[in-house]
mmCIF file of C-alpha atoms in Angstrom:
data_model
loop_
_atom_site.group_PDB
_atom_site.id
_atom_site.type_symbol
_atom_site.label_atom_id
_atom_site.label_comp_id
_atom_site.label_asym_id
_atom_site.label_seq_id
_atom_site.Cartn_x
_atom_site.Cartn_y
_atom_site.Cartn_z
ATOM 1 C CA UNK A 1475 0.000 0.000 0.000
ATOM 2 C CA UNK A 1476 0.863 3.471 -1.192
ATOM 3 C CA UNK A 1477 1.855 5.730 1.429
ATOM 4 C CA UNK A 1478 0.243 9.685 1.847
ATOM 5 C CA UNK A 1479 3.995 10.764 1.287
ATOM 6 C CA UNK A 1480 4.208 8.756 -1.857
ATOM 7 C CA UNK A 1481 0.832 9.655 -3.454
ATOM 8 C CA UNK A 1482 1.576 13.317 -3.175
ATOM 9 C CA UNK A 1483 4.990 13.090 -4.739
ATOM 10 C CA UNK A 1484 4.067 10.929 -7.181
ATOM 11 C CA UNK A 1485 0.919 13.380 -7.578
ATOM 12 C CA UNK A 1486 3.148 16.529 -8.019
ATOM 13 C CA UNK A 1487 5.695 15.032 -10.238
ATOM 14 C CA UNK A 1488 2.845 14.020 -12.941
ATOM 15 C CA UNK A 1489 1.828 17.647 -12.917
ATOM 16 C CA UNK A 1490 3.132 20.227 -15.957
ATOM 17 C CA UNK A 1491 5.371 22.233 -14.113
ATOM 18 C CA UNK A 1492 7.322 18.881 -13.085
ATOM 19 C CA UNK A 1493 7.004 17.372 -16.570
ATOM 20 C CA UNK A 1494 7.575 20.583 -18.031
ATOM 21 C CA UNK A 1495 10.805 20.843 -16.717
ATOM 22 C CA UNK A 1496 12.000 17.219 -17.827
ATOM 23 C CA UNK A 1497 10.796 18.264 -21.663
ATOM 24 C CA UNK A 1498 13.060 21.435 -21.094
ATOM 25 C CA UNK A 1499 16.308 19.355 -20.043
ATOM 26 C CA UNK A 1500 16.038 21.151 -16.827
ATOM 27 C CA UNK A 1501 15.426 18.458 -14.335
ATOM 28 C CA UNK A 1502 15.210 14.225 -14.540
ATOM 29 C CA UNK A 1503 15.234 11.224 -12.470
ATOM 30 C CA UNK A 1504 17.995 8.720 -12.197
ATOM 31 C CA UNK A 1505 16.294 5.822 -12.154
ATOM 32 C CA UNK A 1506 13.491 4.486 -14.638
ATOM 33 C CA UNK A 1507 10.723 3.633 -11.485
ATOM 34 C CA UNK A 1508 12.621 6.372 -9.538
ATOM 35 C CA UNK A 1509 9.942 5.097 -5.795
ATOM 36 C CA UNK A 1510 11.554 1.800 -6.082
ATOM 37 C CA UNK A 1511 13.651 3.336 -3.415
ATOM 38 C CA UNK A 1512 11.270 5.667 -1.499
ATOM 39 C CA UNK A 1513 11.168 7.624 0.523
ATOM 40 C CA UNK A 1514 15.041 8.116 -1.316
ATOM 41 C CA UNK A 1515 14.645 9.757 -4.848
ATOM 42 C CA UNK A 1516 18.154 10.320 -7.050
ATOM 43 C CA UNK A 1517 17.181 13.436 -9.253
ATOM 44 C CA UNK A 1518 19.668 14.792 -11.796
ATOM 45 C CA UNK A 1519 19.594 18.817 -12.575
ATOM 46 C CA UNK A 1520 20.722 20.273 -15.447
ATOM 47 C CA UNK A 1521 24.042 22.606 -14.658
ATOM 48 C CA UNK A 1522 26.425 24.857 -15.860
ATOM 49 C CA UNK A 1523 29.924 22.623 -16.440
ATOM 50 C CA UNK A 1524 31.769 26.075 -14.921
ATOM 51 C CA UNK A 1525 29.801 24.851 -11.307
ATOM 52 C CA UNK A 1526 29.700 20.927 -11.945
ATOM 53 C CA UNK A 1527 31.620 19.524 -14.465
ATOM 54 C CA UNK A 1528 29.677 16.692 -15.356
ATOM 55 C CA UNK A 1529 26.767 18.994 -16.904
ATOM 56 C CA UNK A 1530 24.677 17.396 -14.261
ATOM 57 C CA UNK A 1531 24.033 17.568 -10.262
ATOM 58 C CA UNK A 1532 22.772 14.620 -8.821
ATOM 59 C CA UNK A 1533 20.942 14.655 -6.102
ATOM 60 C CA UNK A 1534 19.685 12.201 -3.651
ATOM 61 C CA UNK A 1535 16.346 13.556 -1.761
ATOM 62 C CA UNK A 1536 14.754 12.082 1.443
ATOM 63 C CA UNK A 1537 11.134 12.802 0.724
ATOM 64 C CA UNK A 1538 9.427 11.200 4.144
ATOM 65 C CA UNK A 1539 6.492 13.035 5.276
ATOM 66 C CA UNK A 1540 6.529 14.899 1.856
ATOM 67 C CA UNK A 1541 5.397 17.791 1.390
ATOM 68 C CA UNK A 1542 4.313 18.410 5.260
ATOM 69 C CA UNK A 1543 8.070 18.216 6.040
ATOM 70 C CA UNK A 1544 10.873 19.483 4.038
ATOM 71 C CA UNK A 1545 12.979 17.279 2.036
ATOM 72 C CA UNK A 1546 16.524 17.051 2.406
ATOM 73 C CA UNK A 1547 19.055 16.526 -0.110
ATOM 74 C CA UNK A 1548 22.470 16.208 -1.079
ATOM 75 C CA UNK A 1549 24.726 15.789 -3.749
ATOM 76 C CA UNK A 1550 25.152 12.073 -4.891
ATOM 77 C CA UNK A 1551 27.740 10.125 -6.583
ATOM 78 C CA UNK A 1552 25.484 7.530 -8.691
ATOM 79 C CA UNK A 1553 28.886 5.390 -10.136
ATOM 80 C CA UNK A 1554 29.605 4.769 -6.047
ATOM 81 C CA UNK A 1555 25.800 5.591 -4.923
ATOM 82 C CA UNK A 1556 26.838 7.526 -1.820
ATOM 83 C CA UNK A 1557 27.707 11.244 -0.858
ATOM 84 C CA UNK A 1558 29.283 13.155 -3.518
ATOM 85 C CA UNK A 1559 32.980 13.599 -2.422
ATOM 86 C CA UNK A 1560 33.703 17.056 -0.709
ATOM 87 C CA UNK A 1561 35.956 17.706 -4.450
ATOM 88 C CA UNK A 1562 32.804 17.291 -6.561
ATOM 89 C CA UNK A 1563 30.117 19.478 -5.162
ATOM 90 C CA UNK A 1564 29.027 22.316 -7.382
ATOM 91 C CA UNK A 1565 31.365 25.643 -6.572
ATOM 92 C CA UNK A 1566 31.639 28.555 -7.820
ATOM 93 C CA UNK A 1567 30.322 32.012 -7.067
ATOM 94 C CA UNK A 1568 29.134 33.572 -3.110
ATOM 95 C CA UNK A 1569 25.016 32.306 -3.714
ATOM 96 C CA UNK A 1570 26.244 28.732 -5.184
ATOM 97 C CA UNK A 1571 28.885 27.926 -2.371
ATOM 98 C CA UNK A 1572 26.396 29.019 0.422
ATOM 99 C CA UNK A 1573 24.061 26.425 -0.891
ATOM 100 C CA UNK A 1574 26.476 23.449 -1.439
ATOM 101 C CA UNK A 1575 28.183 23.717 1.812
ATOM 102 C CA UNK A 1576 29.745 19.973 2.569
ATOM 103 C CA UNK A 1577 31.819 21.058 5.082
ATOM 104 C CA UNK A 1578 28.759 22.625 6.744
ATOM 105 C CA UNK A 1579 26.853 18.928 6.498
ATOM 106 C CA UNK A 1580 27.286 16.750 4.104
ATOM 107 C CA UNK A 1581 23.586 15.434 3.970
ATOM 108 C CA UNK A 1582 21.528 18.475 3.319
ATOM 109 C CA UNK A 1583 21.669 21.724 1.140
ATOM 110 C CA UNK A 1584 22.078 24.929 3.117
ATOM 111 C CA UNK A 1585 19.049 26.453 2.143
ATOM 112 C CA UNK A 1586 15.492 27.199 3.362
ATOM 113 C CA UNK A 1587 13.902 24.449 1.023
ATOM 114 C CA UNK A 1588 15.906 22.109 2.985
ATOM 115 C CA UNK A 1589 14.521 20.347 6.325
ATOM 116 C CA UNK A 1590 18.196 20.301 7.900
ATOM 117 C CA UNK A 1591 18.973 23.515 8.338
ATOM 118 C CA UNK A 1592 14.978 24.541 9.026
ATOM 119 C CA UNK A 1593 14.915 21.972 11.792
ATOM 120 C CA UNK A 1594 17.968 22.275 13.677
ATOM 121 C CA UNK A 1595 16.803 25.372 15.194
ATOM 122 C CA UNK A 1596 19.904 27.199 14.208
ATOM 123 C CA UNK A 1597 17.984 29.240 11.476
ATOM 124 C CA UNK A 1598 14.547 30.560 12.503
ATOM 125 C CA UNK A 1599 15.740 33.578 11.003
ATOM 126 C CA UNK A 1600 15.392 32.493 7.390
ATOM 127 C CA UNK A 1601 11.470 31.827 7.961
ATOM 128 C CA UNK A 1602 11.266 35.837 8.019
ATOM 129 C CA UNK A 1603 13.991 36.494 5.825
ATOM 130 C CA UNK A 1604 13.436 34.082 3.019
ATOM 131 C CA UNK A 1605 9.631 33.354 3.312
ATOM 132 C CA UNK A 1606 9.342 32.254 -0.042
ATOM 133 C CA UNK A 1607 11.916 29.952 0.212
ATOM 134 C CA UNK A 1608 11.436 29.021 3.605
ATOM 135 C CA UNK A 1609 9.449 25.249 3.300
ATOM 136 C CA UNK A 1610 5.752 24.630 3.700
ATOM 137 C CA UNK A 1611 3.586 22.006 3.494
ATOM 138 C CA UNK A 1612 1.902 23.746 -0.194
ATOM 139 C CA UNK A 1613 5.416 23.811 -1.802
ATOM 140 C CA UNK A 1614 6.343 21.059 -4.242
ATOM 141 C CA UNK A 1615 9.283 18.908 -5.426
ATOM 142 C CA UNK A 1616 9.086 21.560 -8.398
ATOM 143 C CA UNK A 1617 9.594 24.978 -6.266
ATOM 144 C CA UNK A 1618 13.205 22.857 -5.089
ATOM 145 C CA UNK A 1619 14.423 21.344 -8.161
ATOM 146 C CA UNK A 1620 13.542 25.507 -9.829
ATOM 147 C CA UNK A 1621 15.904 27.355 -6.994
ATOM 148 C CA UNK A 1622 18.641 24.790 -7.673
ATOM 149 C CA UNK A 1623 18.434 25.274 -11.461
ATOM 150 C CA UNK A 1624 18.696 28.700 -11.169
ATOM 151 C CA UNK A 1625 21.891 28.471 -8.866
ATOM 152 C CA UNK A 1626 23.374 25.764 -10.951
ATOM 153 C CA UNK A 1627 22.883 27.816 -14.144
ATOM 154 C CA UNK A 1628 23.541 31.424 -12.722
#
């Protein structure tokens, strides 16, 4: 049986803006039944070689209790499936390396869309500064995976 987390991903990824973004290049999964591991979901995102060589950032998300909680993500290596090394994260300019921050944590994104960082209780301050990026239970896998194109294309 289908879990509520499950449903609503699978729910929000059939939508346009999801599928959209797969037609434009922008965004894909790794795998071809890409819940066979839920709640873990390896999604690729189109980037600029200057920030990740490869031309695409992997990413591994933990998507339990999606969307009431945040997801968390980080950069994955899919040749050794496990955590990108330090090296290989996207760099590059001040708004990129804020983001991709392994020597901050090495399983999450430092960002507001992130549930690390919004749960450790170190950064109640973003909820007021960032509100739009700042997670909540009407965002989508979408609103994510557009931020991180925009900072891997920049």
């Amino acid at each position: 049986m289908k879990t509520m987390d499950l449903l609503m991903f699978e729910k929000h990824v059939d939508e346009f803006e999801f599928q959209n973004g797969i037609e434009q290049g922008m965004w894909g999964f790794h795998l071809e039944d890409p819940t066979s591991t839920w709640p873990l979901v390896i999604i690729w995102i189109q980037a600029s070689t200057t920030y990740c060589a490869p031309g695409r950032c992997y990413l591994r998300y933990k998507l339990d209790s999606y969307p009431q909680s945040a997801p968390t993500a980080c950069p994955w290596d899919i040749k050794t499936d496990g955590t990108l090394a330090d090296a290989d994260w996207p760099k590059g300019y001040l708004n990129l390396n804020q983001v991709f921050r392994p020597g901050w944590n090495r399983t999450a994104l430092y960002t507001p869309f992130d549930r690390v960082p919004i749960t450790d209780g170190n950064h109640l301050g973003w909820q007021t500064q960032y509100p739009e990026y700042w997670w909540q239970p009407s965002f989508k896998i979408t609103d994510y995976l557009v931020y991180l194109h925009r900072l891997l294309n920049t």
